[in-house]
Coordinates of C-alpha atoms in Angstrom, one line a residue:
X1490 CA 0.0 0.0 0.0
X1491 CA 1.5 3.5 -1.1
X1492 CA 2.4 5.8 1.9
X1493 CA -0.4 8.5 0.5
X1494 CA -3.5 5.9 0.5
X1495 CA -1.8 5.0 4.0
X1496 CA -2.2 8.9 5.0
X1497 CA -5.3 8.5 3.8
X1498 CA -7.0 5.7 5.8
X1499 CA -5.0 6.8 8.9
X1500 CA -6.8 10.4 8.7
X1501 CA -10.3 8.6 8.5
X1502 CA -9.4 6.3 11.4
X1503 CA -8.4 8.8 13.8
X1504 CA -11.2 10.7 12.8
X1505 CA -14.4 8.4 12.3
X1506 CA -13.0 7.5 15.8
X1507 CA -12.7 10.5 17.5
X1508 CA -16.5 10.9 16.4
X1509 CA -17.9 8.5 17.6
X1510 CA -15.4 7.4 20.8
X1511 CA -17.7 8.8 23.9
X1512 CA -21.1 7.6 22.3
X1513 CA -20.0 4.5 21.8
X1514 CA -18.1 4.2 25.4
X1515 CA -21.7 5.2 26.6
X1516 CA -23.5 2.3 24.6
X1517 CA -20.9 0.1 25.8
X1518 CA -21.1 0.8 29.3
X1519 CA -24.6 0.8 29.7
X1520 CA -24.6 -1.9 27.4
X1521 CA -23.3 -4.4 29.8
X1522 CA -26.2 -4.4 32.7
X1523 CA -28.7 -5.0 29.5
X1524 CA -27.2 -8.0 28.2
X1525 CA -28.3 -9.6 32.0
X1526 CA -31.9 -7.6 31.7
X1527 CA -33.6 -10.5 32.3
X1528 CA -31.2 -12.1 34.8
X1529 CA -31.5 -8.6 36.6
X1530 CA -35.3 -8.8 37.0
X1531 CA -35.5 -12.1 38.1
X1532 CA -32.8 -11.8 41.0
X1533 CA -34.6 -8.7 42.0
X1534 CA -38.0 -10.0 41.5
X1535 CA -37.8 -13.7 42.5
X1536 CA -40.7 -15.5 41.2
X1537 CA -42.9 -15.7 44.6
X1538 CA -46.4 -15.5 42.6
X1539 CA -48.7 -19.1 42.1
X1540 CA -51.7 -18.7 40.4
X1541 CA -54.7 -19.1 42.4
X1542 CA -56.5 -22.3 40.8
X1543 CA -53.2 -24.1 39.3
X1544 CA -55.4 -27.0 38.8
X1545 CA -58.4 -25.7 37.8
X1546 CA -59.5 -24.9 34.2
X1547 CA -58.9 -21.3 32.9
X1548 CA -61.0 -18.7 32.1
X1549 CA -61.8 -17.7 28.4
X1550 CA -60.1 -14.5 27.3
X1551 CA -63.4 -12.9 26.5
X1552 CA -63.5 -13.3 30.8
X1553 CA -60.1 -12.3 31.4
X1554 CA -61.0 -8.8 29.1
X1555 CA -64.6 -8.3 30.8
X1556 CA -62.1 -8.6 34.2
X1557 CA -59.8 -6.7 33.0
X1558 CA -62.1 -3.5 32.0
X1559 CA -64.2 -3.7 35.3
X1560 CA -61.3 -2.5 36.5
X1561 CA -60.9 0.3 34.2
X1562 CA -64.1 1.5 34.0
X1563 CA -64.4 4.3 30.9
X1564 CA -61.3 2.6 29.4
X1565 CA -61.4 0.6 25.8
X1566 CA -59.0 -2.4 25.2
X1567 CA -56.0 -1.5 22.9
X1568 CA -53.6 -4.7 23.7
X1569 CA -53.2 -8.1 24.9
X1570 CA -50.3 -9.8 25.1
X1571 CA -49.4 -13.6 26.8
X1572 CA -47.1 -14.1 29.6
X1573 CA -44.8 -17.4 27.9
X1574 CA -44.0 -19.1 31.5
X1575 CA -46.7 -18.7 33.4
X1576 CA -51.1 -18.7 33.1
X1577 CA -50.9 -15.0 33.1
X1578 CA -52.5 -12.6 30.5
X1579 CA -51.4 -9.0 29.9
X1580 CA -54.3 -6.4 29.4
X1581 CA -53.3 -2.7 28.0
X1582 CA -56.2 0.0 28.0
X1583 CA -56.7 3.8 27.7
X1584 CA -59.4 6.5 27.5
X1585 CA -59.6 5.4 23.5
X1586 CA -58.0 3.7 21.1
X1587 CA -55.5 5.8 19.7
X1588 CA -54.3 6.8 23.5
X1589 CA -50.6 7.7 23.7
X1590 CA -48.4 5.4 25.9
X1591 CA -48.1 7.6 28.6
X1592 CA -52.4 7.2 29.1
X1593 CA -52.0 3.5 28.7
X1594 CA -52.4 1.2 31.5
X1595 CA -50.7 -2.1 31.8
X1596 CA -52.3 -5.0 33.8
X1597 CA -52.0 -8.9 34.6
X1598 CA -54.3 -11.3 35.2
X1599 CA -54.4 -14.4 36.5
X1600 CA -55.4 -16.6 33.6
X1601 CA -56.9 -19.8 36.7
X1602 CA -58.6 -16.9 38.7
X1603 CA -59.1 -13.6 36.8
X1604 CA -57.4 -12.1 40.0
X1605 CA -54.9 -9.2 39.3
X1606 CA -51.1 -10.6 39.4
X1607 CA -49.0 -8.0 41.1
X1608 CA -46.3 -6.1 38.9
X1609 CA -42.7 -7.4 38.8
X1610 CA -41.0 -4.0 38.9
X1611 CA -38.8 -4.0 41.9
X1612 CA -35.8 -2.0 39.8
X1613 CA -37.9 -1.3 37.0
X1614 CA -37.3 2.3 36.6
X1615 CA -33.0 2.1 36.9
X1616 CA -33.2 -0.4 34.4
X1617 CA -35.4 1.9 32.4
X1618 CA -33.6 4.8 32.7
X1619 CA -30.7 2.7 31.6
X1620 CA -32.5 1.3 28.3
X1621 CA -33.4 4.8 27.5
X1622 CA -30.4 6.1 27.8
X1623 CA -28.9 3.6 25.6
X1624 CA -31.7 3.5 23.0
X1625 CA -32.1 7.7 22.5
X1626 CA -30.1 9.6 24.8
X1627 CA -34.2 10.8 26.4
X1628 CA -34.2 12.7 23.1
X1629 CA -36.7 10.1 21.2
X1630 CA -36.6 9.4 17.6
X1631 CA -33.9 12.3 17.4
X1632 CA -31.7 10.9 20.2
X1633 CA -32.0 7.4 18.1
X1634 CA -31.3 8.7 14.5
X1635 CA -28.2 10.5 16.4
X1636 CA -27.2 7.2 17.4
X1637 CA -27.4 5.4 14.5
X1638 CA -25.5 8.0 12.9
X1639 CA -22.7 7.3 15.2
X1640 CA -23.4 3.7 14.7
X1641 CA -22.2 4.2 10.5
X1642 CA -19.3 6.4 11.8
X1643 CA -18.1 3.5 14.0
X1644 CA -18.6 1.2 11.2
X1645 CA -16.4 3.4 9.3
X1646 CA -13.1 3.4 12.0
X1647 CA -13.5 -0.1 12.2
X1648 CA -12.9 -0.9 8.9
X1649 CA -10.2 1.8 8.2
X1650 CA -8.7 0.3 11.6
X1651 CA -8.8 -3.2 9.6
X1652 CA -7.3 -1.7 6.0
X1653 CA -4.2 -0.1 8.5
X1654 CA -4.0 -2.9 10.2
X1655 CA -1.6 -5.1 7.4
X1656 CA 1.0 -2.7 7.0
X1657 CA 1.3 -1.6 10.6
X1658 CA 1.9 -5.1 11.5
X1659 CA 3.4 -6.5 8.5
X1660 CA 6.6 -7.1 10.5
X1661 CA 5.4 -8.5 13.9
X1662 CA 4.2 -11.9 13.9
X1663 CA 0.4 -12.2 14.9
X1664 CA -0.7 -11.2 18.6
X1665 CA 2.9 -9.5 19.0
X1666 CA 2.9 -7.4 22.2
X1667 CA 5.7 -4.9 23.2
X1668 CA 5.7 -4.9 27.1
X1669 CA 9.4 -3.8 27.2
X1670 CA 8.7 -0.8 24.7
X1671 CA 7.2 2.3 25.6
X1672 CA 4.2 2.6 27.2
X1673 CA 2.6 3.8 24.1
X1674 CA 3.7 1.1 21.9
X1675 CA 3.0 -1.7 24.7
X1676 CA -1.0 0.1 24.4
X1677 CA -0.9 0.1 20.9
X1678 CA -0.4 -3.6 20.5
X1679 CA -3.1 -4.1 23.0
X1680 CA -5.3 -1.5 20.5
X1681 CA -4.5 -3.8 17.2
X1682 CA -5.1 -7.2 18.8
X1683 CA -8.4 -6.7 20.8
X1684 CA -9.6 -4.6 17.8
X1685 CA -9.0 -7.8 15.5
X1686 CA -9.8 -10.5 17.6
X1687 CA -13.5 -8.7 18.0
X1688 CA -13.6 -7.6 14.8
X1689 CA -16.3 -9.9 13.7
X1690 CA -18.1 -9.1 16.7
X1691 CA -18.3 -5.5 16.9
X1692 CA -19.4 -5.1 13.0
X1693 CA -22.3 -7.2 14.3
X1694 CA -23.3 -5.4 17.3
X1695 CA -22.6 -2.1 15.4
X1696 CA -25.0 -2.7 12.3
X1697 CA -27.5 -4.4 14.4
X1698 CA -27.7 -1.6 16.7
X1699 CA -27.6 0.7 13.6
X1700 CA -31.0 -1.5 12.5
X1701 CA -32.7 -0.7 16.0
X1702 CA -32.5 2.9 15.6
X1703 CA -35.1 2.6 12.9
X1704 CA -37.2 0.9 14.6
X1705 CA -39.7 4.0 14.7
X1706 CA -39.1 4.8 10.6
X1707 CA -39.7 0.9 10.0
X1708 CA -42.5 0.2 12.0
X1709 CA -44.5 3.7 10.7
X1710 CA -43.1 2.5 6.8
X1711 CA -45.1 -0.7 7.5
X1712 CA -47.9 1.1 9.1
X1713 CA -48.0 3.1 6.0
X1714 CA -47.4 0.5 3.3
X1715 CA -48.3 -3.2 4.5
X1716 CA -50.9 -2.0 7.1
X1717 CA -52.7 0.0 5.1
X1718 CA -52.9 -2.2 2.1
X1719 CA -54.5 -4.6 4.7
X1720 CA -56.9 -2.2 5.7
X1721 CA -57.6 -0.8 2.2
X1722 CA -58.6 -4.5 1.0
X1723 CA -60.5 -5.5 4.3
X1724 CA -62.4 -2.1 5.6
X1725 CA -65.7 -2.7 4.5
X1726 CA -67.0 0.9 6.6
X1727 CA -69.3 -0.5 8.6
X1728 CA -70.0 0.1 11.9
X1729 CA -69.1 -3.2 15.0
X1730 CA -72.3 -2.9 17.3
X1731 CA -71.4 -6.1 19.2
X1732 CA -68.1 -7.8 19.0
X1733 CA -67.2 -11.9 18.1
X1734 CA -66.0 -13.9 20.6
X1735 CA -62.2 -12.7 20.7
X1736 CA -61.6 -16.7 22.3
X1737 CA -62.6 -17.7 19.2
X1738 CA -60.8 -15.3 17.2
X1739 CA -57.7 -16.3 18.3
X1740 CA -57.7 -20.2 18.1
X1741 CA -59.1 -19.0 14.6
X1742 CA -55.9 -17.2 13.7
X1743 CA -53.7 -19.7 15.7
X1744 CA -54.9 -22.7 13.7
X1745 CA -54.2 -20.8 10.3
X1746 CA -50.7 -21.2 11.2
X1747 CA -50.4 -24.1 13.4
X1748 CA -46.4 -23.8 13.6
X1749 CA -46.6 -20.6 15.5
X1750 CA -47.3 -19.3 19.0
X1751 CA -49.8 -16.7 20.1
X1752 CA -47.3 -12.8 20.7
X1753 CA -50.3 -10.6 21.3
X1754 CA -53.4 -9.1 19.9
X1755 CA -54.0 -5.7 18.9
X1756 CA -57.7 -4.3 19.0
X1757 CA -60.2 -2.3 16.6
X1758 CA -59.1 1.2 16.3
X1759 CA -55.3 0.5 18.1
X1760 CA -52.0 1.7 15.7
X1761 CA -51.7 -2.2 15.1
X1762 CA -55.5 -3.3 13.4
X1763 CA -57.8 -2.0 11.4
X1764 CA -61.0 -0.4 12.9
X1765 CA -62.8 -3.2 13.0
X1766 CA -60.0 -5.8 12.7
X1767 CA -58.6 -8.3 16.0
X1768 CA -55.0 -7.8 14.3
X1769 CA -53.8 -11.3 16.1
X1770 CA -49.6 -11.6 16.0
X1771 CA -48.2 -15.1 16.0
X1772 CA -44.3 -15.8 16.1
X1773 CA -42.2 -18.8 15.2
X1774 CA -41.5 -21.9 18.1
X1775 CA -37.7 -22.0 17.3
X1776 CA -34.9 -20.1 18.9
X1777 CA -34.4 -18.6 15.2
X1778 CA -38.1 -18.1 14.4
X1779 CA -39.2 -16.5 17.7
X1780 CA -38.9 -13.1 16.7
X1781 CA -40.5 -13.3 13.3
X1782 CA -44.0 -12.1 13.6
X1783 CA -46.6 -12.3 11.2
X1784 CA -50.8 -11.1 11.7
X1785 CA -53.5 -12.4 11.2
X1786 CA -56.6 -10.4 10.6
X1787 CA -60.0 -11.3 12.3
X1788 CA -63.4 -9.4 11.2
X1789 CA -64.1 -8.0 15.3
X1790 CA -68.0 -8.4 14.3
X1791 CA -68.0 -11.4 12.4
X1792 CA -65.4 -13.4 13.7
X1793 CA -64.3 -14.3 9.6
X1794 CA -60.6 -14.6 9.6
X1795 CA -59.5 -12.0 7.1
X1796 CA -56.1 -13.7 6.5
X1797 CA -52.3 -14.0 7.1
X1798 CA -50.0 -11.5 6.2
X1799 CA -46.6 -12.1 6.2
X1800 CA -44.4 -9.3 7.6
X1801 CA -41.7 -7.7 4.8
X1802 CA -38.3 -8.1 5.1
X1803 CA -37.3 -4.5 6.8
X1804 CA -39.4 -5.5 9.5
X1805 CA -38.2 -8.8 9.8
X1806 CA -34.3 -7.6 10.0
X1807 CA -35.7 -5.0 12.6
X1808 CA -37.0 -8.3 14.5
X1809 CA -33.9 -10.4 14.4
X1810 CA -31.3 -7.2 15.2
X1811 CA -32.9 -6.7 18.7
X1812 CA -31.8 -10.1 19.9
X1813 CA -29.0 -10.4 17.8
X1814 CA -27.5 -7.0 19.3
X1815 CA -27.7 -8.0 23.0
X1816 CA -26.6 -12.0 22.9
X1817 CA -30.3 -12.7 23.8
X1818 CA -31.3 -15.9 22.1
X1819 CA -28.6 -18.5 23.3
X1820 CA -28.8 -18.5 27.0
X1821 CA -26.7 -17.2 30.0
X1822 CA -23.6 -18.8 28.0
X1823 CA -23.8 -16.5 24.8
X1824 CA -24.3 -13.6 26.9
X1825 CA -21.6 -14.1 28.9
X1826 CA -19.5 -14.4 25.8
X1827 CA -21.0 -10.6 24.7
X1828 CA -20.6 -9.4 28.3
X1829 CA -16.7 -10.1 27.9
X1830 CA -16.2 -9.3 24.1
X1831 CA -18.1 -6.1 25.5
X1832 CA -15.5 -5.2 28.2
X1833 CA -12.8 -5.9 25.2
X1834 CA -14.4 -3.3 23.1
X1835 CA -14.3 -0.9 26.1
X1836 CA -10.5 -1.5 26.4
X1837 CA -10.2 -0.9 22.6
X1838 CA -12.0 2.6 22.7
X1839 CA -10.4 3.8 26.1
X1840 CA -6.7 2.4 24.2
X1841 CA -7.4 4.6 21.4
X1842 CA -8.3 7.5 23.3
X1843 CA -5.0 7.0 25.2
X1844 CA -3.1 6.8 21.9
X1845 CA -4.3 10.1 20.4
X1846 CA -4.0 11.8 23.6
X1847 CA -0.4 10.9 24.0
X1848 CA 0.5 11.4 20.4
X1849 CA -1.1 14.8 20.8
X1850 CA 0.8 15.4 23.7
X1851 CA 4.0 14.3 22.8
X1852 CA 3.2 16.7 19.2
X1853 CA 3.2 19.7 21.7
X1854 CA 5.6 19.2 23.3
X1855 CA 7.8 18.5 20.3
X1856 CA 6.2 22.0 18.9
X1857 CA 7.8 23.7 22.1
X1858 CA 10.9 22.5 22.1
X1859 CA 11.1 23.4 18.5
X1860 CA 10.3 26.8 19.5
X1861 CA 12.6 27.2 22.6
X1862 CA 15.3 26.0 19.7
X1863 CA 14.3 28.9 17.8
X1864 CA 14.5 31.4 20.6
X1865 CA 17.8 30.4 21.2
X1866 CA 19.3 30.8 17.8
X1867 CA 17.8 34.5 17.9

């Protein structure tokens, strides 16, 4: 490689890196207590709750949602989503449809009982603050483009880092490090060989992480494409004076595609259906399919099963990155792994920082005595 195209990638190393540095020391960091989210909630909020009739039959969900809005009397049903491990349903509701999250309210019922199951949130608002902080910075869709942003940038240094890396180490032998050198060159040998070794890794987590930050454009794209085709072929105008069964309607869509598990169901008039739609979300029963979601469309008066849509590929990549990014579909093992390759990257971005500060250092220094040299010759 010529020593100009050299120049070259070195300038657009130091400074894609510079960029991006302390936003991505943030994401790291708060990076690390995510990875364990769910390891975090469950030490905090051991699993102490039984259901009430663990024997006994349970109750329809047309039971659990009459339950459900006695006790939010005024409210509508927007969501309903299905505990996996235990007979527990999850009821959302609001003063309407179309209520914004912050007029939402979240309860769970006992699927044997009807009785209200009492909230696991025992840390709930550190690990919040934490998510948020790592998702948008509290700036919302903003904050997240931002991120994203700095998500390409790191992108960037890591594959200049890559194209420098042959010719800086063309004449050390692989994993060389200097510990009898200078302090700056032992640290630089540390920079190239944790950079390399999670190479793989960190262009992973970097472009998945890029993919979540859309997760606002991509899920309003679909709204405003796939959704709306759905309701353009399927909104006959009419009026829903009494609704169908919504038990019914849901081993209706579940059967359709017997290979997948009931996710949740989104109501008439919510951001998810139609308005007069049961928009009923299945997802696949494999560790690879899990997070692939597809609806199912349900006439709310009829109980007719409008049909299957299958979600389009943006959306799908949006619903594999989120597990992908964190380590979260191979068990404690695989996020170990990402917990250390996580601390690596850390040492990687703190090493680089350390490199440009000395070498900017030791450049003003240099410029000084150059000028003392100067005064004396006067």
């Amino acid at each position: 490689m010529q020593a100009s195209t050299i120049k070259v990638w070195t300038w657009v190393h130091k400074w894609t890196s510079l960029v991006c540095t302390l936003f991505l020391l943030m994401l790291c960091i708060t990076g690390l207590p995510l990875i364990f989210h769910d390891e975090i909630d469950n030490a905090l909020n051991p699993d102490t709750w039984r259901p009430a009739n663990p024997d006994g039959p349970y109750l329809t969900l047309d039971e659990i949602l009459s339950v459900s809005l006695a006790e939010r009397p005024g409210e509508v049903p927007i969501f309903m989503s299905f505990d996996i491990e235990r007979p527990v349903v999850n009821v959302t509701t609001g003063p309407d449809e179309n209520s914004p999250a912050s007029q939402m309210h979240f309860a769970s019922f006992d699927l044997t009982s009807g009785d209200i199951v009492p909230p696991a949130d025992r840390g709930e608002s550190v690990m919040e603050f934490i998510l948020q902080l790592h998702t948008d910075m509290f700036l919302g869709l903003p904050g997240m483009l931002f991120l994203g942003a700095m998500g390409v940038v790191f992108v960037a240094a890591v594959i200049s880092g890559v194209v420098l890396y042959a010719p800086f180490m063309r004449k050390l032998e692989f994993g060389t490090l200097r510990r009898n050198q200078s302090s700056r060159l032992k640290w630089l040998d540390y920079h190239n060989l944790f950079g390399i070794v999670t190479l793989a890794w960190v262009l992973v987590v970097g472009l998945t992480g890029v993919i979540n930050t859309l997760e606002r454009p991509i899920i309003d794209t679909w709204r405003a494409h796939e959704l709306a085709d759905l309701v353009t072929k399927n909104e006959d105008g009419t009026s829903i004076t009494k609704r169908a069964s919504l038990d019914i309607a849901v081993k209706e869509a579940v059967l359709l595609a017997p290979d997948m598990e009931l996710q949740f169901v989104a109501f008439p008039g919510s951001r998810f259906s139609t308005s007069t739609h049961y928009a009923v979300f299945l997802h696949g029963n494999s560790p690879l399919t899990e997070n692939i979601i597809v609806p199912v469309l349900v006439h709310a008066g009829t109980g007719v099963v409008a049909g299957l849509r299958e979600m389009p590929w943006y959306t799908k990549a949006l619903s594999l990155s989120r597990p992908l990014h964190f380590g979260d579909y191979g068990g404690f093992i695989l996020k170990f792994v990402w917990f250390v390759l996580d601390i690596i990257t850390i040492i990687v971005l703190l090493s680089g920082l350390y490199l440009w500060l000395t070498k900017a250092e030791a450049g003003r220094r240099s410029g000084v005595r150059r000028k003392t040299l100067s005064e004396v010759g006067q």
